[in-house]
mmCIF file of C-alpha atoms in Angstrom:
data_model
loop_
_atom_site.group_PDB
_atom_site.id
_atom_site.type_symbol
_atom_site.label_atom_id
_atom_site.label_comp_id
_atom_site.label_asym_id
_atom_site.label_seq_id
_atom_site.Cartn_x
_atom_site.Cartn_y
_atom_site.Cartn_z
ATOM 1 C CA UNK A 3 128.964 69.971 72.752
ATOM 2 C CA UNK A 4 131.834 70.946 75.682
ATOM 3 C CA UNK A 5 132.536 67.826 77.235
ATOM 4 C CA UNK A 6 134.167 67.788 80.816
ATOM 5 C CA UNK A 7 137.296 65.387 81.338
ATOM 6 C CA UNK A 8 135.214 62.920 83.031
ATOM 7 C CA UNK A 9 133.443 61.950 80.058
ATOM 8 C CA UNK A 10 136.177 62.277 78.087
ATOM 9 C CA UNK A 11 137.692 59.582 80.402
ATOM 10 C CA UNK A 12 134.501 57.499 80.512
ATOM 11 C CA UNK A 13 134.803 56.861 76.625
ATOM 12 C CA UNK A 14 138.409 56.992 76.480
ATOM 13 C CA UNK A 15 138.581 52.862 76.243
ATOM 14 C CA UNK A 16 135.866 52.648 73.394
ATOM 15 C CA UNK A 17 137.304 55.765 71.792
ATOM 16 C CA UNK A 18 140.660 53.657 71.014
ATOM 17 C CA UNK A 19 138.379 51.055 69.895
ATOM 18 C CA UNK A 20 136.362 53.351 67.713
ATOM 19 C CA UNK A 21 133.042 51.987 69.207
ATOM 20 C CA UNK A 22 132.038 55.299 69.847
ATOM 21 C CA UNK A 23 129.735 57.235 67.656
ATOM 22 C CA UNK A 24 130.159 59.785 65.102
ATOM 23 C CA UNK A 25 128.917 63.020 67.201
ATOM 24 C CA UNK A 26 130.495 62.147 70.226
ATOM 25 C CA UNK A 27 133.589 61.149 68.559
ATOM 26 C CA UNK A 28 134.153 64.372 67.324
ATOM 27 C CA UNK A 29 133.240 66.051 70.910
ATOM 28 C CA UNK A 30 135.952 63.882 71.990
ATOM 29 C CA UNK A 31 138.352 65.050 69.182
ATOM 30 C CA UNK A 32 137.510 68.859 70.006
ATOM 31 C CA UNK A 33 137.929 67.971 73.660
ATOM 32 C CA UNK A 34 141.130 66.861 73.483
ATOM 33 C CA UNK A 35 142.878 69.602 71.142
ATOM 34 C CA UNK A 36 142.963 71.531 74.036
ATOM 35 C CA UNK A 37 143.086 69.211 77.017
ATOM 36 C CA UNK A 38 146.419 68.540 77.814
ATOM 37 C CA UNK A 39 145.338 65.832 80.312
ATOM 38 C CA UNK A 40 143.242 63.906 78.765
ATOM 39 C CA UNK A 41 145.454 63.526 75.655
ATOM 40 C CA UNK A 42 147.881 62.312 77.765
ATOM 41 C CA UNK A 43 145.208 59.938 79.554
ATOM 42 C CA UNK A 44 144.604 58.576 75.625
ATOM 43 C CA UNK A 45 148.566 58.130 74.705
ATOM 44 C CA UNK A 46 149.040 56.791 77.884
ATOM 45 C CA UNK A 47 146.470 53.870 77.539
ATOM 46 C CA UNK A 48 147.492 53.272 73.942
ATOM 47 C CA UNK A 49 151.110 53.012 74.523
ATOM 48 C CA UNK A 50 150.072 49.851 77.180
ATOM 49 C CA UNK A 51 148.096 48.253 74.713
ATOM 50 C CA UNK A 52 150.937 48.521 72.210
ATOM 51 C CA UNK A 53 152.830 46.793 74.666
ATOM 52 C CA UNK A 54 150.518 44.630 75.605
ATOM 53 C CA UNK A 55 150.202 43.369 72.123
ATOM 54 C CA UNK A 56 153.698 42.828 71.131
ATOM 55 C CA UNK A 57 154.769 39.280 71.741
ATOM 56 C CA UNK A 58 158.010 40.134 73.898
ATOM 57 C CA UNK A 59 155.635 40.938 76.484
ATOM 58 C CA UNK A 60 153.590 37.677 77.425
ATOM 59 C CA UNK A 61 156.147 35.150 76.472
ATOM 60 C CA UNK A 62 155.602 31.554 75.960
ATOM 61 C CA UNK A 63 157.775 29.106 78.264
ATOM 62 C CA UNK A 64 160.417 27.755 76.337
ATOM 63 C CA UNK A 65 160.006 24.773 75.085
ATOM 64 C CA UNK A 66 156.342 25.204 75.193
ATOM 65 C CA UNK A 67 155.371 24.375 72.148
ATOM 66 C CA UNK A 68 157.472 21.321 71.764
ATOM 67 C CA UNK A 69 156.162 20.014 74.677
ATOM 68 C CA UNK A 70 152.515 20.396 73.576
ATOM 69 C CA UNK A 71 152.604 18.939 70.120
ATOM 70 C CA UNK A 72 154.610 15.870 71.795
ATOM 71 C CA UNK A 73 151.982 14.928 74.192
ATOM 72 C CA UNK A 74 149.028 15.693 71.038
ATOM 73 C CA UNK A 75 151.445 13.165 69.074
ATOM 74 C CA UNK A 76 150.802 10.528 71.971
ATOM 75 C CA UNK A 77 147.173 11.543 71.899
ATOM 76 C CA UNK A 78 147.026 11.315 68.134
ATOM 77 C CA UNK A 79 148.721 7.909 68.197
ATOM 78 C CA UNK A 80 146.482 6.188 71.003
ATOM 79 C CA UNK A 81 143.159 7.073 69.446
ATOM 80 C CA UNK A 82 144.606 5.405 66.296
ATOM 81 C CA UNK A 83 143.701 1.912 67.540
ATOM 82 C CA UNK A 84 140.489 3.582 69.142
ATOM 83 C CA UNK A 85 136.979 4.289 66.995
ATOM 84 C CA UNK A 86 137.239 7.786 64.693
ATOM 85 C CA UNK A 87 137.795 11.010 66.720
ATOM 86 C CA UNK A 88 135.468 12.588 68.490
ATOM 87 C CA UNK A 89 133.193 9.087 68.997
ATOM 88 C CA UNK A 90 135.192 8.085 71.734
ATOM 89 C CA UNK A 91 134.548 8.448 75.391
ATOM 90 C CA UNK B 9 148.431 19.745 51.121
ATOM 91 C CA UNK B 10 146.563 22.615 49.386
ATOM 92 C CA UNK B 11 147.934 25.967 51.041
ATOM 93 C CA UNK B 12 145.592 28.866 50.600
ATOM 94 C CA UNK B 13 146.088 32.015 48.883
ATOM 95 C CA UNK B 14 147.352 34.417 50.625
ATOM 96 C CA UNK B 15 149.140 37.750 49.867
ATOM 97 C CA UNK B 16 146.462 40.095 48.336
ATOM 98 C CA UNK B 17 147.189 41.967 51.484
ATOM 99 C CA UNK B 18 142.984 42.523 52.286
ATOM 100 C CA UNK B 19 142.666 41.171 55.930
ATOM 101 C CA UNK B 20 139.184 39.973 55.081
ATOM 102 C CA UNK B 21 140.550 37.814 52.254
ATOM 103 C CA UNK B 22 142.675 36.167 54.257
ATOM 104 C CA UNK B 23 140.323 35.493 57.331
ATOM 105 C CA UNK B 24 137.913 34.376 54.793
ATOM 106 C CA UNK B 25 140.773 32.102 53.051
ATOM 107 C CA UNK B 26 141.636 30.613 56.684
ATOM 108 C CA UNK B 27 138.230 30.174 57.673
ATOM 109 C CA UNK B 28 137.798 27.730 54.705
ATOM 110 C CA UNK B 29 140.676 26.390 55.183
ATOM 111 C CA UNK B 30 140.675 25.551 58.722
ATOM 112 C CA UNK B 31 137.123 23.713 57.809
ATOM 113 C CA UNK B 32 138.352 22.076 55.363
ATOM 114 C CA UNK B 33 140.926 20.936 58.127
ATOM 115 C CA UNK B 34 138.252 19.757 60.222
ATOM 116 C CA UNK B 35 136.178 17.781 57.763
ATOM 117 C CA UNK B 36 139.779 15.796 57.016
ATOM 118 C CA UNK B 37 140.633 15.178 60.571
ATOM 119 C CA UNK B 38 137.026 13.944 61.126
ATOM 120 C CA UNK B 39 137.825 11.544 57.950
ATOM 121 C CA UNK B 40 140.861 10.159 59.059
ATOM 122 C CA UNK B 41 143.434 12.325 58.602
ATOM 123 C CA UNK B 42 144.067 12.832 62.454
ATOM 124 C CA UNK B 43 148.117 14.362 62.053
ATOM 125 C CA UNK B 44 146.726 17.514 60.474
ATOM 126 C CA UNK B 45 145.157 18.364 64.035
ATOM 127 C CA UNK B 46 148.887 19.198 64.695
ATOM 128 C CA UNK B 47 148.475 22.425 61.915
ATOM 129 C CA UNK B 48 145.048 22.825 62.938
ATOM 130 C CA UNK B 49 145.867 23.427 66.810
ATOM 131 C CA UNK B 50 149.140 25.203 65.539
ATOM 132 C CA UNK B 51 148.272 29.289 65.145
ATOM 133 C CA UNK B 52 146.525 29.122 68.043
ATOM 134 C CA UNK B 53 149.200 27.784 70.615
ATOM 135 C CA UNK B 54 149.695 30.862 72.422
ATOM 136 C CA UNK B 55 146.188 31.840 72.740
ATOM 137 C CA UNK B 56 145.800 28.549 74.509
ATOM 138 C CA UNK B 57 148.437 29.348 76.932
ATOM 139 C CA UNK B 58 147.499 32.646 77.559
ATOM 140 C CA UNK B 59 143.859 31.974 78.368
ATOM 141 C CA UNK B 60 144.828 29.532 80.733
ATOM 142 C CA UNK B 61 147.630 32.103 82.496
ATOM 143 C CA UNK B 62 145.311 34.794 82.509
ATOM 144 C CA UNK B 63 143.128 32.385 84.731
ATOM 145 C CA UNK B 64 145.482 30.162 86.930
ATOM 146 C CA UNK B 65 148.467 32.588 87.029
ATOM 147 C CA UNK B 66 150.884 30.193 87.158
ATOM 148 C CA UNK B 67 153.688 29.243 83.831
ATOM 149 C CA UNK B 68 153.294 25.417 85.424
ATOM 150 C CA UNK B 69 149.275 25.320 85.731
ATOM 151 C CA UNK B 70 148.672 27.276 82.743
ATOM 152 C CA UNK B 71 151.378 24.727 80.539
ATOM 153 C CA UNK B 72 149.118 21.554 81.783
ATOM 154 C CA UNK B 73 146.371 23.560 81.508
ATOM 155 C CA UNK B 74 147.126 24.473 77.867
ATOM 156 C CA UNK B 75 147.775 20.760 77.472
ATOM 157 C CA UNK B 76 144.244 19.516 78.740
ATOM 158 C CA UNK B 77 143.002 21.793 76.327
ATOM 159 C CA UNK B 78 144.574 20.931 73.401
ATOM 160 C CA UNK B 79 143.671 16.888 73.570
ATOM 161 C CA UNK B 80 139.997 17.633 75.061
ATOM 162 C CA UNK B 81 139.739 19.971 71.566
ATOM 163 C CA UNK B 82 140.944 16.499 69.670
ATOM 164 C CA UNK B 83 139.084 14.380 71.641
ATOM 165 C CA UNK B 84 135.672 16.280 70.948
ATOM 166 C CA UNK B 85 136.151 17.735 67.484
ATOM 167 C CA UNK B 86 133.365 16.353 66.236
ATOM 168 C CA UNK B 87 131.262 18.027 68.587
ATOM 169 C CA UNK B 88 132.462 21.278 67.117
ATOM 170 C CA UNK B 89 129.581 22.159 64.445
ATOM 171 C CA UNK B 90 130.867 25.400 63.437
ATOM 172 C CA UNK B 91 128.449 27.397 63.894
ATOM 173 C CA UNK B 92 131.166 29.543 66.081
ATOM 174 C CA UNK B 93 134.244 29.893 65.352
ATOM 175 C CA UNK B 94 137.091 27.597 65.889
ATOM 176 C CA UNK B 95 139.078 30.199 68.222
ATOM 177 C CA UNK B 96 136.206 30.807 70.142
ATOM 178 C CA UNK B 97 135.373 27.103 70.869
ATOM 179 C CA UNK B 98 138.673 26.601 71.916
ATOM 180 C CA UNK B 99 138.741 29.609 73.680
ATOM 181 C CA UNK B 100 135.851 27.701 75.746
ATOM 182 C CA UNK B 101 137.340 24.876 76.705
ATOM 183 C CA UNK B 102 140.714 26.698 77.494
ATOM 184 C CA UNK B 103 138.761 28.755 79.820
ATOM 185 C CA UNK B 104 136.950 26.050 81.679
ATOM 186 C CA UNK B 105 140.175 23.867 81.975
ATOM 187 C CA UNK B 106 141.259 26.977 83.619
ATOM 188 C CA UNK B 107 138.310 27.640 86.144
ATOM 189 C CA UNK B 108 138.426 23.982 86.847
ATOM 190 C CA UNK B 109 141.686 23.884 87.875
ATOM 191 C CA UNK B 110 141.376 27.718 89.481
ATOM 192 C CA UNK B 111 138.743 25.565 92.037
ATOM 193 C CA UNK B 112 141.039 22.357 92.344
ATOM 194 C CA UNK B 113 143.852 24.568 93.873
ATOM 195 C CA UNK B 114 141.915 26.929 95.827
ATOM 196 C CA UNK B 115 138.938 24.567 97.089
ATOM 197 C CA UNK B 116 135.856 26.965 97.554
ATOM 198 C CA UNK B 117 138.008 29.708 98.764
ATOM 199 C CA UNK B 118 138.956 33.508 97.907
ATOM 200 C CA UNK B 119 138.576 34.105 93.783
ATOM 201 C CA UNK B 120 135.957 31.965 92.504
ATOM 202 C CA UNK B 121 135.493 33.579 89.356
ATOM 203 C CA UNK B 122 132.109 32.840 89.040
ATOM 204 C CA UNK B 123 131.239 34.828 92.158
ATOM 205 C CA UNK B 124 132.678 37.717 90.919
ATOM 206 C CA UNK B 125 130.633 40.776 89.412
ATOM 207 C CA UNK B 126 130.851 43.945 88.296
ATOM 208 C CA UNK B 127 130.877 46.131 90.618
ATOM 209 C CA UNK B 128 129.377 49.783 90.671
ATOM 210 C CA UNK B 129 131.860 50.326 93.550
ATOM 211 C CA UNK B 130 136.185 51.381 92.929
ATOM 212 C CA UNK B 131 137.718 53.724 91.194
ATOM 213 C CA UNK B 132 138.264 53.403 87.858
ATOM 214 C CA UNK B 133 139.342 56.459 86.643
ATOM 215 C CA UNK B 134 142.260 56.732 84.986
ATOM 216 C CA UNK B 135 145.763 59.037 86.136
ATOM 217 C CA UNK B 136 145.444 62.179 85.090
ATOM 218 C CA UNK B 137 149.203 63.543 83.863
ATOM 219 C CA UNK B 138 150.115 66.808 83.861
ATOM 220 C CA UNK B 139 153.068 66.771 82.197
ATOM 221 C CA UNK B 140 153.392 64.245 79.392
ATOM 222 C CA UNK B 141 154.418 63.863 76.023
ATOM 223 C CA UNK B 142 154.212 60.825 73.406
ATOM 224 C CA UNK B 143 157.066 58.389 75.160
ATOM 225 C CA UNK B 144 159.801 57.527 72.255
ATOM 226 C CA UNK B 145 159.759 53.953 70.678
ATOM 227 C CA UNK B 146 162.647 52.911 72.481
ATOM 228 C CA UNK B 147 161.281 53.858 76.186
ATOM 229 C CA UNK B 148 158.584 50.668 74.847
ATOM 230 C CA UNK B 149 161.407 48.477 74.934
ATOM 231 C CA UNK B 150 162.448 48.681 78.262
ATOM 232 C CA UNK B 151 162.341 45.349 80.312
ATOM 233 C CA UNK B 152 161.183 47.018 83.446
ATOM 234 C CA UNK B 153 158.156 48.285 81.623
ATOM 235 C CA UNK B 154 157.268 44.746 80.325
ATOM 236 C CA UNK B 155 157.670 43.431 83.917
ATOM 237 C CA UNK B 156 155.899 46.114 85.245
ATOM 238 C CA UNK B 157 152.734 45.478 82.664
ATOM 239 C CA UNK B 158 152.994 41.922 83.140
ATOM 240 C CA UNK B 159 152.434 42.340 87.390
ATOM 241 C CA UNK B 160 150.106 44.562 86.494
ATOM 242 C CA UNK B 161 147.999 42.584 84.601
ATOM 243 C CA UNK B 162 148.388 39.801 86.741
ATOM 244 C CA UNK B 163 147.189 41.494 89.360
ATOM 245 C CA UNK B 164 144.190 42.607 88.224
ATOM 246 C CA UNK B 165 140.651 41.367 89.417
ATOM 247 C CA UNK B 166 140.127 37.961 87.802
ATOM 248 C CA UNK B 167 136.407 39.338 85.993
ATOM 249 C CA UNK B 168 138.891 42.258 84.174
ATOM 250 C CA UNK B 169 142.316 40.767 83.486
ATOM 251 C CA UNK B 170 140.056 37.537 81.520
ATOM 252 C CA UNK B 171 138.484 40.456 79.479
ATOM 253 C CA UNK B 172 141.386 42.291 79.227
ATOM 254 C CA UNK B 173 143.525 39.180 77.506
ATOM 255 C CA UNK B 174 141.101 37.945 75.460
ATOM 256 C CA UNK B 175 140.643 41.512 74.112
ATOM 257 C CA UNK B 176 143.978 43.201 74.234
ATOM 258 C CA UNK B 177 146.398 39.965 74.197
ATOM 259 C CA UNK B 178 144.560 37.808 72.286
ATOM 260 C CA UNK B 179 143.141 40.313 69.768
ATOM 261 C CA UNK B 180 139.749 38.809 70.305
ATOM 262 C CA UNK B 181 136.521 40.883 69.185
ATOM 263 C CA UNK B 182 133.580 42.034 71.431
ATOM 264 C CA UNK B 183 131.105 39.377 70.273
ATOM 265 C CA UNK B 184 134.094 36.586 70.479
ATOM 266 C CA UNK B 185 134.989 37.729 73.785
ATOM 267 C CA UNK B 186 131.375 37.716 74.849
ATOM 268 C CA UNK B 187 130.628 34.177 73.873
ATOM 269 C CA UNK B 188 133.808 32.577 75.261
ATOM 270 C CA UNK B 189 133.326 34.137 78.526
ATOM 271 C CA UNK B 190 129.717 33.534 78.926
ATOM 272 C CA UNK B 191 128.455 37.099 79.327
ATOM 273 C CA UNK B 192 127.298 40.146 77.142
ATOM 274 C CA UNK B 193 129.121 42.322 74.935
ATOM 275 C CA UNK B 194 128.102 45.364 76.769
ATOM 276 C CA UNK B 195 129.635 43.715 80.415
ATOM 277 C CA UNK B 196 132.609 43.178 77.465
ATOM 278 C CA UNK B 197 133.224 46.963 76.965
ATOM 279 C CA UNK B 198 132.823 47.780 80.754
ATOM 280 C CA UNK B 199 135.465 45.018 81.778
ATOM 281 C CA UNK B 200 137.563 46.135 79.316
ATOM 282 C CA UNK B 201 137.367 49.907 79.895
ATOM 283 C CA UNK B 202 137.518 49.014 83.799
ATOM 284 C CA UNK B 203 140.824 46.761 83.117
ATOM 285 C CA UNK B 204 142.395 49.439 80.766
ATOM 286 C CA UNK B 205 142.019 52.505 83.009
ATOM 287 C CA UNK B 206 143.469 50.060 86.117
ATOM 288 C CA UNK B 207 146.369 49.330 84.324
ATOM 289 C CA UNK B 208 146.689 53.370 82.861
ATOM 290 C CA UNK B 209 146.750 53.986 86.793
ATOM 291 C CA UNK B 210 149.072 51.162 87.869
ATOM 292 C CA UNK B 211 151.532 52.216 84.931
ATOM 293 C CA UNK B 212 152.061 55.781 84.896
ATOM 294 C CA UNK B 213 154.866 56.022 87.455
ATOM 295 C CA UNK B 214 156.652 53.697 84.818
ATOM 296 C CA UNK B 215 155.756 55.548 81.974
ATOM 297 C CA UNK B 216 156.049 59.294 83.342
ATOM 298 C CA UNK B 217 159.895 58.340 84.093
ATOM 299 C CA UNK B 218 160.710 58.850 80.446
ATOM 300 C CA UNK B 219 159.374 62.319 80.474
ATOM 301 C CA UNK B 220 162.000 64.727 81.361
ATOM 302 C CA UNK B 221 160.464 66.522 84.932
ATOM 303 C CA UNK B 222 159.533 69.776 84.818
ATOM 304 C CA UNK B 223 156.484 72.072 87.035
ATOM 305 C CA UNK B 224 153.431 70.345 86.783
ATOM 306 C CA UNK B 225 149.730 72.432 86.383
ATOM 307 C CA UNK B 226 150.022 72.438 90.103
ATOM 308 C CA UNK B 227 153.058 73.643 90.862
ATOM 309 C CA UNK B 228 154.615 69.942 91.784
ATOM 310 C CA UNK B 229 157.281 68.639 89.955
ATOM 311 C CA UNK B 230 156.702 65.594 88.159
#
């Protein structure tokens, strides 16, 4: 089946995903030897979830962890004199 | 302690192998051995943090936040029965410390998440570019394209940028997604395609610049 841009770009998010199924997957595939546009649509949107994914992105506050595991050690040490975990409050 | 095997390099042998371990976890920090909650809260510090940003939007809020999160998981372990998955219960409670604290600074007022909805309404098709070509590796590692994803994100609607982290960031699945969030895997893929095509929009200046320019379909340069 021909499939206009707009439905290319209306599966474009579950294509990356591979949600899609078989027959339309390779309507999409056909679709897009050709289509200039929406090939650039698809490397466009997976080159932002490649970024999105690497860690350098979102970064942590320094010190973060640290911080966190120093307040659980509190935690941790408090309930000690307290009935087993979870039985508390 | 026993470490589990690892290195077959199948993913589903290890996921299996940490599954079992992390219950095995449990069951000894429910017995006594409450230090190992350190390693059991451990792989999934920056999850915890980024649930919470992706809600209050603030490094400060989202640290506490995180915090909260962390000792309310210790406090109630035992109410975890496993019948979800670890990441996802924690996921949970990470993402009600976060509304609660979304309402404590903002009263009643503007973005209550839970008023929010999908709406049929706004565009959310993505750019079209005319002239584009696979951007090199090293165009990924610019620091004004990070910045730029990062306001990005944070700007988007609060129903798609929660989707969008737990998915995208977070590496979460449809169904995990789904459960943390309180809604159904289809309203999943629709967030997710909604937040993904946003962002595709909100990008492209940043990501056309690496392109050299040249005429366009329409006769514009690009």
């Amino acid at each position: 089946m021909n499939l206009d841009c707009k439905h290319v770009w209306e599966h474009i998010s579950e294509y990356i995903d591979k949600t899609v199924d078989a027959e339309l997957r390779k309507d999409i595939e056909l679709h897009l030897e050709h289509c200039e546009i929406c090939s650039a649509i698809l490397d466009s949107t997976r080159n932002i979830l490649i970024l999105t994914a690497d860690d350098r992105t979102f970064e942590l506050p320094v010190g973060y962890s640290k911080r966190l595991h120093e307040r659980l050690k509190d935690e941790i040490e408090k309930s000690k004199q307290e009935p087993p975990v979870g039985e508390t409050k | 302690m026993q470490r589990p095997a690892l290195g077959r390099g199948r993913a589903y042998f290890v996921m299996v192998t940490m599954d079992t371990n992390e219950t095995g976890l449990i069951a000894r920090i429910l017995a006594g051995e409450k230090e190992l909650f350190h390693e059991l809260i451990r792989p999934y510090e920056r999850m915890v943090y980024l649930t919470l940003f992706a809600i209050v939007k603030n490094e400060t809020e989202a640290e506490d936040g995180a915090q909260e999160t962390v000792i309310s998981a210790y406090r109630h372990l035992a109410s975890f029965r496993g019948d979800a998955k670890f990441s996802t219960w924690l996921t949970t409670i990470a993402i009600n410390q976060g509304r609660k604290r979304l309402r404590k600074a903002k009263g009643a007022a503007e973005e209550s998440i839970e008023e929010q909805t999908d709406s049929h309404e706004g565009d959310f098709t993505p750019a079209p570019l005319t002239d584009w070509r696979e951007i090199p590796l090293e165009a990924l590692e610019r620091k004004e394209l990070r910045e730029a994803l990062r306001a990005a994100v944070a700007e988007l609607p609060a129903i798609y940028r929660q989707v969008f982290v737990l998915r995208d960031l977070e590496e979460q699945n449809i169904e995990e997604t789904a459960e943390a969030l309180g809604i159904n895997p289809g309203a999943v893929k629709v967030r997710l395609h909604r937040a993904r095509m946003m962002l595709q929009k909100r990008l492209v200046p940043f990501l056309k610049t690496t392109a050299p320019a040249r005429r366009g379909f329409f006769g514009r340069t690009l």
